[in-house]
Coordinates of C-alpha atoms in Angstrom, one line a residue:
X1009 CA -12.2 21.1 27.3
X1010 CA -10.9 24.5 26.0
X1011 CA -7.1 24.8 25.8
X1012 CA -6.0 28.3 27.2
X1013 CA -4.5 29.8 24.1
X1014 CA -0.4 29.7 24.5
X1015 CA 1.8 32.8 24.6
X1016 CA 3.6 32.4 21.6
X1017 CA 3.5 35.9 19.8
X1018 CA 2.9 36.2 15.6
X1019 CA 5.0 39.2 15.5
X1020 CA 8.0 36.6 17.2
X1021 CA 7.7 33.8 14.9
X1022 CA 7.6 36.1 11.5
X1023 CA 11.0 37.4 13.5
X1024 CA 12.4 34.1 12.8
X1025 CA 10.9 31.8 10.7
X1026 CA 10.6 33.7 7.9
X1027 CA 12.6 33.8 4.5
X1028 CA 14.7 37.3 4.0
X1029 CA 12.5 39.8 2.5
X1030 CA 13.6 42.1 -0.4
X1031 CA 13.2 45.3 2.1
X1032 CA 14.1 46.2 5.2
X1033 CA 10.4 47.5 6.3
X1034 CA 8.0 44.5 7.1
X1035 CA 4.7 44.6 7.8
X1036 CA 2.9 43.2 10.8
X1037 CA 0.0 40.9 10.9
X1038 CA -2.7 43.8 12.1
X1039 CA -1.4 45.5 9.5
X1040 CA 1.3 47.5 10.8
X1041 CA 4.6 48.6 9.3
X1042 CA 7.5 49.0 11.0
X1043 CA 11.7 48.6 10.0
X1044 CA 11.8 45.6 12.4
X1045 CA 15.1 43.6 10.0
X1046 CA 14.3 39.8 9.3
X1047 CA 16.8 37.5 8.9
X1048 CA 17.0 34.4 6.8
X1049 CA 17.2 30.5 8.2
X1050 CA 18.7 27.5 6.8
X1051 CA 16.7 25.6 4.7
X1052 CA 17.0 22.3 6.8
X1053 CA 15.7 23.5 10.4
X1054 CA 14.7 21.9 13.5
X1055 CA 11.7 24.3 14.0
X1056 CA 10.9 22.7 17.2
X1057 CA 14.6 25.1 18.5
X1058 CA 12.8 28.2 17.6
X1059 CA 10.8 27.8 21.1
X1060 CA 12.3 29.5 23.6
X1061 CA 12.0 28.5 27.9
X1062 CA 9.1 31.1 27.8
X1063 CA 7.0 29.3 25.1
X1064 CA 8.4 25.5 26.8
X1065 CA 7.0 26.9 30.0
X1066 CA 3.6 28.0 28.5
X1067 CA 3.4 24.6 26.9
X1068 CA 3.9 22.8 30.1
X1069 CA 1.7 24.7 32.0
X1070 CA -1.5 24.1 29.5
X1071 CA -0.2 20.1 30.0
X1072 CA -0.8 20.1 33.3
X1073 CA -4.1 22.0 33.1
X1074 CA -5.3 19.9 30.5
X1075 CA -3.8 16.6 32.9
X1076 CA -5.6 17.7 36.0
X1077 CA -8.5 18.3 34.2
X1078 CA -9.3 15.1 32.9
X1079 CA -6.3 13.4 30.9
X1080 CA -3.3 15.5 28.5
X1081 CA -4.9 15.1 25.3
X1082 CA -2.3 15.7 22.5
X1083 CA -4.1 14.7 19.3
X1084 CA -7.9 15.3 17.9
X1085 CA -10.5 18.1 18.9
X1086 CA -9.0 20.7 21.3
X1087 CA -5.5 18.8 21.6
X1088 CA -3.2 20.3 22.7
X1089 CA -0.3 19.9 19.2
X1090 CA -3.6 21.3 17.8
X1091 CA -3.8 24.9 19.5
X1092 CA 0.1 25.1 18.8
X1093 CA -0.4 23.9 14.9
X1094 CA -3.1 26.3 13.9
X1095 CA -0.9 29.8 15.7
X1096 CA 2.5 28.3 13.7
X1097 CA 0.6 28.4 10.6
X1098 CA -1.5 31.3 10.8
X1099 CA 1.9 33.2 12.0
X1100 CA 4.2 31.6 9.0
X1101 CA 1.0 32.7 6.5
X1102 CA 1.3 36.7 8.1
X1103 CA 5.2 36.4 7.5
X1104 CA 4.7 34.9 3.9
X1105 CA 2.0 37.8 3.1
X1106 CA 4.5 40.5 5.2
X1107 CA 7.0 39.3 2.4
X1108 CA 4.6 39.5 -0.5
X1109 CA 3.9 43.0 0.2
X1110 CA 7.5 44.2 0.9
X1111 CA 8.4 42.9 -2.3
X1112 CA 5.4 44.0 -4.3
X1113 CA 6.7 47.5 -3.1
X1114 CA 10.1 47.2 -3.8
X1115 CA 9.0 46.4 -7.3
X1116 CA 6.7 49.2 -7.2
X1117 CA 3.5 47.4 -7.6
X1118 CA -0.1 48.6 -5.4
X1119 CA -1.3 45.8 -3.6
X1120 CA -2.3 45.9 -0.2
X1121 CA -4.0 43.2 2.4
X1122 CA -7.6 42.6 1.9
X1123 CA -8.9 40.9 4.9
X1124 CA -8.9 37.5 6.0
X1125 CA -10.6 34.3 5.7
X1126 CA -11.6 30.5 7.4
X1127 CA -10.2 27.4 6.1
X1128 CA -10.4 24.4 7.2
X1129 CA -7.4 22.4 7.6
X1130 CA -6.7 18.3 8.2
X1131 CA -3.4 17.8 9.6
X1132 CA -1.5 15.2 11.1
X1133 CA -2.8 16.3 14.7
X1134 CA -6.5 17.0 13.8
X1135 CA -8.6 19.6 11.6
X1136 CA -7.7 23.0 12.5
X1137 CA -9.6 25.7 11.2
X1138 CA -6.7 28.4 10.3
X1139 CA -7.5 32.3 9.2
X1140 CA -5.4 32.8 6.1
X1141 CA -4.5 36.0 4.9
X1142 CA -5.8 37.9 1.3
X1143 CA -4.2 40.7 -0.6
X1144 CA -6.3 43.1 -2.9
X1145 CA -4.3 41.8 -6.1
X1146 CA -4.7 38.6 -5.6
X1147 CA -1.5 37.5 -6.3
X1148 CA -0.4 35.8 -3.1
X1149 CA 0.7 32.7 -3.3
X1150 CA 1.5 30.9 0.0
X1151 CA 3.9 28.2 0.8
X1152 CA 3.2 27.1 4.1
X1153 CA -0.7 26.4 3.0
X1154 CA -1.3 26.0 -0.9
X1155 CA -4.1 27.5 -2.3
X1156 CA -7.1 25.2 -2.5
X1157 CA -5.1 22.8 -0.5
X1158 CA -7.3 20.9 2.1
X1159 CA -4.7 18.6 3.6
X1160 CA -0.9 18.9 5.0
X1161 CA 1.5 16.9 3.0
X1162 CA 1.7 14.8 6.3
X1163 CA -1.9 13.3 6.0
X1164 CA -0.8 12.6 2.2
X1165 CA 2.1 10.6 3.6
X1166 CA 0.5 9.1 6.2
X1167 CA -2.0 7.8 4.1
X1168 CA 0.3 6.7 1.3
X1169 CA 1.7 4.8 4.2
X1170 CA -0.7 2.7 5.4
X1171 CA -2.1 1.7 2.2
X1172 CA 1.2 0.1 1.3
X1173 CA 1.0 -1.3 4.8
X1174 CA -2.5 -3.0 3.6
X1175 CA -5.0 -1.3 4.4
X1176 CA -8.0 -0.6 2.1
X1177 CA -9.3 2.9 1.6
X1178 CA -12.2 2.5 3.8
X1179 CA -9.9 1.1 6.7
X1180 CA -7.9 4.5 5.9
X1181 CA -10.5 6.7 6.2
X1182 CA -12.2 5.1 8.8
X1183 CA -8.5 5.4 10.6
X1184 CA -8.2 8.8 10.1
X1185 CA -11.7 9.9 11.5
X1186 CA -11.3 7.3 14.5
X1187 CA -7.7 8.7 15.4
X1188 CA -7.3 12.2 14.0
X1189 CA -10.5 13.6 13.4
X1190 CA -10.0 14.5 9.3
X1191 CA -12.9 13.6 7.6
X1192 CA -11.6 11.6 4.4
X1193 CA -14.5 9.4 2.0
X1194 CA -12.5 6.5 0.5
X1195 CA -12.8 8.9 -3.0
X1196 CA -10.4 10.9 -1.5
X1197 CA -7.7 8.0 0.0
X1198 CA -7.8 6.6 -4.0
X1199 CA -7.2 10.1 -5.0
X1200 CA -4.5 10.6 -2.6
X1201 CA -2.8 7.5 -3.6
X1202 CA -2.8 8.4 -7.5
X1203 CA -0.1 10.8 -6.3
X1204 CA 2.5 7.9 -6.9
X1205 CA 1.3 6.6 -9.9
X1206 CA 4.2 9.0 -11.8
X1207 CA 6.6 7.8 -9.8
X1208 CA 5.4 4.0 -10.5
X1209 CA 5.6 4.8 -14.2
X1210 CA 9.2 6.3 -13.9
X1211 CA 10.5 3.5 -11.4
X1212 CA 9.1 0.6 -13.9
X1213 CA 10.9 1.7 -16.9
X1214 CA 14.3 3.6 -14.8
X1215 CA 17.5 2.2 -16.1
X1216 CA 19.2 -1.0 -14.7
X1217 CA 22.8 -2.0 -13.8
X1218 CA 24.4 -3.8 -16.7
X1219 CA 25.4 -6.6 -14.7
X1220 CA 23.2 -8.5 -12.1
X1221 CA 25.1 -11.4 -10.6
X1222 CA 21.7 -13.4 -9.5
X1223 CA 18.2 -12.9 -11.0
X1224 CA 15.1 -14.2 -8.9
X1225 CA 12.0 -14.5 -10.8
X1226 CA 8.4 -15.6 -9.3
X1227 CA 5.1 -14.1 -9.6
X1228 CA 2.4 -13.4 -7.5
X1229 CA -1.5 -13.8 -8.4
X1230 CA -4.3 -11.2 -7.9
X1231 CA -8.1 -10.4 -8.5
X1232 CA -8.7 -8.2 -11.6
X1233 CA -12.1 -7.3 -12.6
X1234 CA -12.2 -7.5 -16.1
X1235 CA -15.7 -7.8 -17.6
X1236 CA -15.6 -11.1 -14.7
X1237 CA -13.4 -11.4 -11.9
X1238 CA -10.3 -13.4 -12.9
X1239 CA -6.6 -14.3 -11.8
X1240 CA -4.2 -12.7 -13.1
X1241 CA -0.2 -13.1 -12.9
X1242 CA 1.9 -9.9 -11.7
X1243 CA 5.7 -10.8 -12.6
X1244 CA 8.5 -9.7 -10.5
X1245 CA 11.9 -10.1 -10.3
X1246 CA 14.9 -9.0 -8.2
X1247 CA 18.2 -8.1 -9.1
X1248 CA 21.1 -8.8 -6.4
X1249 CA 24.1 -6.1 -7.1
X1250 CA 27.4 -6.3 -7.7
X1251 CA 27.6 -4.6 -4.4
X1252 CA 25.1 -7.2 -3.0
X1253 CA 21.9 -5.6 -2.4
X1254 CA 18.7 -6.0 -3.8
X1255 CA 17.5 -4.0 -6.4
X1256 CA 13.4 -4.8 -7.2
X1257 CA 13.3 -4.4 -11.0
X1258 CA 9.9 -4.2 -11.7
X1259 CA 6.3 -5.2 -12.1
X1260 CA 4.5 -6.7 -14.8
X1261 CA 0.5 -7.7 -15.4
X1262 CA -0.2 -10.8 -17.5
X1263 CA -3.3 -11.4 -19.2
X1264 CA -4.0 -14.9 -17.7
X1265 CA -2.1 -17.6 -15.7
X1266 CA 1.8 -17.4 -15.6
X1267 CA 3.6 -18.7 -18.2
X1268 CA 7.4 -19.0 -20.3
X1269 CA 5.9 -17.0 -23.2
X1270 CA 5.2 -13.8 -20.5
X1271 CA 8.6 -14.1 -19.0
X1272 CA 10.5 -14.2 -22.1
X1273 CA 9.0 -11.0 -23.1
X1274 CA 9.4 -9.3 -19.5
X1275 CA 13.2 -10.5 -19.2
X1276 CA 13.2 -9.2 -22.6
X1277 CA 12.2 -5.7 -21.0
X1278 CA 14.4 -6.1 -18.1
X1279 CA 17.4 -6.4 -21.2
X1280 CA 16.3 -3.6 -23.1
X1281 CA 16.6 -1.4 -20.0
X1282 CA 20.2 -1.7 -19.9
X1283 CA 21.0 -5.5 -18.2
X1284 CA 23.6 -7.0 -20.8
X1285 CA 24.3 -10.0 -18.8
X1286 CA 23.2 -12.1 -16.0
X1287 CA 24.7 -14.8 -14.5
X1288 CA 22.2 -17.2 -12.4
X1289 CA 18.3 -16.6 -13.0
X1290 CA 16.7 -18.5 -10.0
X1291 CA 13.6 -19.5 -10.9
X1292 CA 10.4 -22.4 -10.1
X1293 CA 10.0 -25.2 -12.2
X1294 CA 7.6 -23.8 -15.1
X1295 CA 8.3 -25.4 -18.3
X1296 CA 10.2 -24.1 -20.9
X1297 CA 12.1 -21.1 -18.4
X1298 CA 15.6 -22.3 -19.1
X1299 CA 14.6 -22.0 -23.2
X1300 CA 13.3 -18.4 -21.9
X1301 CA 15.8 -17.1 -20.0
X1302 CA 18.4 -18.3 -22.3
X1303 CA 17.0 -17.0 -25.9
X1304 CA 17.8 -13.2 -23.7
X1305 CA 21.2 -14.5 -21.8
X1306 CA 22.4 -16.9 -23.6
X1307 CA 25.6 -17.2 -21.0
X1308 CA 23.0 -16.9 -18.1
X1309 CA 22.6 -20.6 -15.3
X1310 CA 19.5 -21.2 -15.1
X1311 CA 18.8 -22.8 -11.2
X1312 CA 15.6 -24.0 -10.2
X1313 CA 14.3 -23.5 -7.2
X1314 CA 14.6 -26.8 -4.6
X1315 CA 11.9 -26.0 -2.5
X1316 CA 9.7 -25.9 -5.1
X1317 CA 10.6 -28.8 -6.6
X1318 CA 10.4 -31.1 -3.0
X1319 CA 6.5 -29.8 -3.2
X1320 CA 6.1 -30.7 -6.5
X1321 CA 8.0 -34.2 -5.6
X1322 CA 5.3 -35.0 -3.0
X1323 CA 2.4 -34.5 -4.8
X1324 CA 3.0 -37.1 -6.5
X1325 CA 3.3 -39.3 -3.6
X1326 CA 1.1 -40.7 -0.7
X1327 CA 1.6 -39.0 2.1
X1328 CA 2.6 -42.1 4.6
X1329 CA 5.9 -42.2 2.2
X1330 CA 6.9 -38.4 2.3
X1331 CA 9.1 -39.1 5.4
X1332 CA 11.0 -41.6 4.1
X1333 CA 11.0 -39.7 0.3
X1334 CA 12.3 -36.7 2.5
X1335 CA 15.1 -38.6 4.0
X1336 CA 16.1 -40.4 0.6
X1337 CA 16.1 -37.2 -1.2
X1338 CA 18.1 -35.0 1.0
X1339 CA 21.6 -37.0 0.4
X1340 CA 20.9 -35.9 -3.3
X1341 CA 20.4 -32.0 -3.2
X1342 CA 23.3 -31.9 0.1
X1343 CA 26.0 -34.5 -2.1
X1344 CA 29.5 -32.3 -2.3
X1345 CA 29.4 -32.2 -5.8
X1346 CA 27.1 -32.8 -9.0
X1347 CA 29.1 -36.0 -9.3
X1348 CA 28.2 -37.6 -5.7
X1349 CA 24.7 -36.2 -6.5
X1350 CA 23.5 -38.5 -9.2
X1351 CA 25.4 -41.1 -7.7
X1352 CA 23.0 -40.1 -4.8
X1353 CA 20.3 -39.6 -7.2
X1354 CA 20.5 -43.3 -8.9
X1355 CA 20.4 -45.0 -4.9
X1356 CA 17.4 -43.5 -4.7
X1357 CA 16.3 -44.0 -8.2
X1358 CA 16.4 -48.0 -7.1
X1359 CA 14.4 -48.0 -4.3
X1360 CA 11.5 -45.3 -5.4
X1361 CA 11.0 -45.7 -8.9
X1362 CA 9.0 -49.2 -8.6
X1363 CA 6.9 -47.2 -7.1
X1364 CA 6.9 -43.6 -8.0
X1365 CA 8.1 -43.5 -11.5
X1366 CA 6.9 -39.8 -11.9
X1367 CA 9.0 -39.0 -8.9
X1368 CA 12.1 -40.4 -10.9
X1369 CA 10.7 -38.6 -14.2
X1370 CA 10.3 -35.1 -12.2
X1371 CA 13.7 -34.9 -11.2
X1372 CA 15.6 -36.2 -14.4
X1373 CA 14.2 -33.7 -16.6
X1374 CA 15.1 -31.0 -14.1
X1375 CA 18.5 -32.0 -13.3
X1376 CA 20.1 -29.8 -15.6
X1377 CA 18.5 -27.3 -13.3
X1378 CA 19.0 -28.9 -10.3
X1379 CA 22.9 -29.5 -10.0
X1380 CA 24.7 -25.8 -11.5
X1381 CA 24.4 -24.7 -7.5
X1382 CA 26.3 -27.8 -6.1
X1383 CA 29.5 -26.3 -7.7
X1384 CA 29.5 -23.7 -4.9
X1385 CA 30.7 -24.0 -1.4
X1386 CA 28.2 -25.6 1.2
X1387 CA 27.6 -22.3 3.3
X1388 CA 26.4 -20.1 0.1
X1389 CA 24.2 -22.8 -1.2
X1390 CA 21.0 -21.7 0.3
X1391 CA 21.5 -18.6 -1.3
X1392 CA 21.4 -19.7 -5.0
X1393 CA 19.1 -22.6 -4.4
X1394 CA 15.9 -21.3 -3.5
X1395 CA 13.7 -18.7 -4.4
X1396 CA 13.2 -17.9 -0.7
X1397 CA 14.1 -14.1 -1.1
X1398 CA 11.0 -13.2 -3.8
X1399 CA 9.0 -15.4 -2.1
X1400 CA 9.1 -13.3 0.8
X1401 CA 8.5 -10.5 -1.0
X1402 CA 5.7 -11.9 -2.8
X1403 CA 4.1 -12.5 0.3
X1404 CA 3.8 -8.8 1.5
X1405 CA 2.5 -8.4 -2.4
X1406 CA -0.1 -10.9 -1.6
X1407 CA -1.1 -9.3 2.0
X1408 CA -2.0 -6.5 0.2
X1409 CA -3.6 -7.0 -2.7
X1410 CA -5.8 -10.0 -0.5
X1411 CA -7.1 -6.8 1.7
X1412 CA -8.8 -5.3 -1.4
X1413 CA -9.9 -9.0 -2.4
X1414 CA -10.2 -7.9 -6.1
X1415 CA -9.4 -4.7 -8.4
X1416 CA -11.2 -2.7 -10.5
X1417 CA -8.5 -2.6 -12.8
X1418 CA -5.1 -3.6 -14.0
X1419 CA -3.5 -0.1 -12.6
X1420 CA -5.2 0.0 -9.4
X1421 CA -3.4 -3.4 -8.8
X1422 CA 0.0 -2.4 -9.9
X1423 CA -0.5 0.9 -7.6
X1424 CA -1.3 -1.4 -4.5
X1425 CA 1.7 -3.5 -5.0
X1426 CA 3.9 -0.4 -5.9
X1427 CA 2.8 1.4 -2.8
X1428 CA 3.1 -2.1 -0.6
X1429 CA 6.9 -2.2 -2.2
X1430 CA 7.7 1.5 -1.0
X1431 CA 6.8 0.5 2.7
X1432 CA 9.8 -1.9 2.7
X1433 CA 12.3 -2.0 4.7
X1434 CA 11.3 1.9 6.5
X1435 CA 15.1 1.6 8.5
X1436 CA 17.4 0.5 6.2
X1437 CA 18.4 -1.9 7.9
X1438 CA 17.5 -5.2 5.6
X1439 CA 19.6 -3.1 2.7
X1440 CA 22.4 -3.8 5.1
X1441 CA 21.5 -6.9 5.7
X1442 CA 21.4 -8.5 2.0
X1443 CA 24.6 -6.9 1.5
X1444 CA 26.7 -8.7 4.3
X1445 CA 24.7 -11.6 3.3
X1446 CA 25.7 -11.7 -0.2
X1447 CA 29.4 -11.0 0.4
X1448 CA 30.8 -14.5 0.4
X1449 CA 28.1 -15.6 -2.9
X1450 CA 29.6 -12.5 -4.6
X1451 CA 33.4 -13.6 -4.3
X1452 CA 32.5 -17.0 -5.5
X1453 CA 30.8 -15.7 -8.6
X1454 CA 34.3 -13.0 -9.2
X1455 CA 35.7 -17.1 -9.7
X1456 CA 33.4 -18.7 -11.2
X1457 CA 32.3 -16.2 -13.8
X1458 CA 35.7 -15.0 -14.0
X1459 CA 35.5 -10.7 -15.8
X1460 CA 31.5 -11.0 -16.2
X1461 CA 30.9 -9.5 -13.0
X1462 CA 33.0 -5.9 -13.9
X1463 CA 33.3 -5.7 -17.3
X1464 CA 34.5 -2.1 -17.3
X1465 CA 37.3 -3.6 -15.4
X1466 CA 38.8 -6.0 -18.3

């Protein structure tokens, strides 16, 4: 159906939306002048309080019309947010040229309006097809609607958006034709998306603090085409604060599988970058990651992961025994202290190694790696045991990058995670979270690591 076109006047909104102008005399948008003053507006404004009970009326009216006539239709073709979108930015266009002109005078300069044109517009409430104005010189430049620009910076956004949410590009443009109406080709959504890819570059190689109490390492595997579709290892790692918070450090593509070699070189980066010293690195069980981590910290604990090393444990065991393994086991990685752990360890040594000798094998050459966490109190133990917090992350990583299947290349993968790692945490409220979390792990490490944690402060 047709909206009724709403009573909000041009001449109104230039009143009071525009910036101040360098002279008194403005001109209207028929092309009118007149000494009508305009006054300047903060920079932050609400611009939904520049409607006044007239224009709140005239909206409420066309709601009800559009109601009783067969549903209020907000969005899309002939919504209502529509009609009011395409009058606000044709008005703030005849203020921004009004300004041109008034200073173009005041400078002396010729240059008069010279017409208008169509353009075609996709915004966050549908296409609206705007008139924009022209000047004879050709020097207008307008804010409120770039030159060439076919999109509001809220379709950018919203598109940004929900490819980090995982969505592939022909899901986005398939959304945005379904719910708003824009035409987008999945071109576009890729082109759209290399907006960030700056930002990526800048974030990956930013400075870092120059002390990160905990370091937790993983990586998580995608698709790259290269020549043949292959897996490839992305490497990342978290940084937990002074202050307790989580700081993601970076990304990093491998050429194949992961491996010690590739971490050694990344936390080598993650040094270089401004990270003198790190106190726990919790990691999985790869071999030769405590030779890794320790060639760049030398004074860094390495902790492996527990979980990780209960699934490799029964692998190596039939399943009818991974009960009673279970139950054996847990005395070891609960015991008080390292101590009453191998004590643990050896009962279970006796009963299990008859049968399981790699079982007995696995966990003696880790136990350098098991036990440093057992020196901490009982209630922050899950904290520095697991790997739990990257694996969590990994797994919106792995959401998606499994939505695209495989990449084209080793950037468009990196982008996809970068963009699925700038969707986190929208609220805040996980920052706040991790911090309280960490608060009682944080006051054990001031004792434990006694002056590493504020150097500054020795």
């Amino acid at each position: 159906m047709t909206i009724t076109p709403l009573e909000i006047n041009a001449e109104t909104v230039v009143e009071a939306a525009v910036v101040t102008t360098t002279s008194e005399t403005a001109q209207s948008p028929d092309g009118r002048e007149g000494a009508a003053e305009v006054g300047a507006l903060p920079a932050q404004l609400d611009l939904a309080a520049l409607l006044g009970p007239e224009a709140i009326a005239a909206l409420a009216s066309a709601a009800r019309r559009q109601a009783v006539d067969g549903g209020l239709k907000l969005l899309g073709s002939d919504g209502l947010l529509q009609s009011i979108t395409k009058q606000v930015i044709e008005a703030a266009l005849e203020a921004e040229m009004a300004d041109h002109l008034a200073s173009a005078r005041a400078g002396q300069g010729a240059n008069e309006r010279n017409g208008r044109r169509g353009k075609k517009v996709a915004t966050e409430v549908g296409p609206v097809q705007v008139i924009v104005p022209r000047d004879r010189a050709g020097s207008f430049e307008p804010q409120v609607l770039r030159k060439n620009a076919r999109r509001t910076s809220g379709i950018d956004e919203m598109v940004i958006s929900l490819v980090g949410k995982g969505l592939t590009t022909g899901e986005v443009s398939a959304h945005l034709k379904e719910v708003f109406g824009v035409e987008a080709s999945k071109e576009t959504v890729s082109a759209i998306t290399d907006r960030v890819l700056k930002g990526m570059a800048d974030w990956r190689s930013r400075p870092l603090d120059r002390v990160y109490p905990v370091l937790i390492i993983d990586a998580v595997h995608v698709k790259i085409r290269d020549g043949a579709v292959a897996n490839r290892a992305v490497y990342v790692a978290i940084g937990v604060t002074v202050e307790g918070c989580r700081d993601i450090l970076g990304l990093w593509a491998g050429d194949g599988g992961e491996g010690a070699k590739m971490w050694q070189a990344t936390l080598t980066e993650i040094r270089n970058r401004g990270v003198n010293d790190v106190c726990m690195v919790l990691c999985d069980g790869l071999n030769g990651m405590p030779e890794a981590v320790n060639r760049v910290w030398p004074q860094a604990v390495v902790q492996r992961c527990i979980i990780h090393l209960l699934r490799n444990t029964y692998q190596y065991a039939s399943k009818a025994d991974w009960a009673a393994i279970a139950k054996d086991l847990k005395p070891v990685y609960t015991a008080p202290s390292a101590e009453a752990a191998m004590d643990r360890f050896l009962e279970f040594q006796e009963v299990w190694e008859g049968k399981y000798p790699a079982i007995i094998r696995l966990w003696s050459n880790a136990w350098p790696e098991v036990v440093p966490f057992l020196s901490f109190d009982v209630e922050i133990r899950k904290l520095i045991s697991t790997t739990n917090a990257v694996e969590s992350l990994n797994a919106r990583l792995r959401r998606a990058a499994n939505a695209s299947g495989h990449f084209p290349t080793e950037p468009a993968a990196l982008k996809r995670l970068y963009l699925a790692i700038l969707s986190l945490d929208p609220t805040g409220k996980a920052r706040q979270r991790w911090s309280n979390k960490w608060k009682a792990a944080l006051n054990a490490f001031e004792t434990t690591f006694d002056g590493r944690l504020h150097p500054d402060q020795q």
